[in-house]
Steps between C-alpha positions, in 0.01 A plus 500: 500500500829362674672267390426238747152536422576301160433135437673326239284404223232734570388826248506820633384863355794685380416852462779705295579866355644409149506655158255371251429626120733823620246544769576484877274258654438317818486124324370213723548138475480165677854333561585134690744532712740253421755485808662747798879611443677671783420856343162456365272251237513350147133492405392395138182553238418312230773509227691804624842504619531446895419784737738586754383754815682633774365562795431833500301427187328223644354738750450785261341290200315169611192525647245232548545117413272318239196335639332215300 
């Protein structure tokens, strides 16, 4: 997705190669986006620390925003 594809407020799919248990994975959550900085987003879930994207991950990790 690019990054001017995002709206603020809105929950997109973040989908993520990570290390989990030892184990490589591909880990997916749903993240707000919080606001647009000049070189990416800060996005945020639940209790967990803020989640800051740059473009290029933008494009390579979110995929699809959350529909009610």
């Amino acid at each position: 997705m690019k990054k001017s594809e995002l709206v603020i407020g809105k929950k997109y799919l973040q989908k993520r190669n990570t290390i989990i248990d030892g184990v490589y994975r591909q880990a997916e959550r749903w993240i707000k986006c919080e606001s647009l900085t000049s070189s990416g987003a800060i996005f945020s879930r639940d209790f967990e620390p803020r989640i800051r994207l740059t473009d290029s991950q933008i494009e390579r990790e979110i995929f699809e925003q959350y529909e009610k």
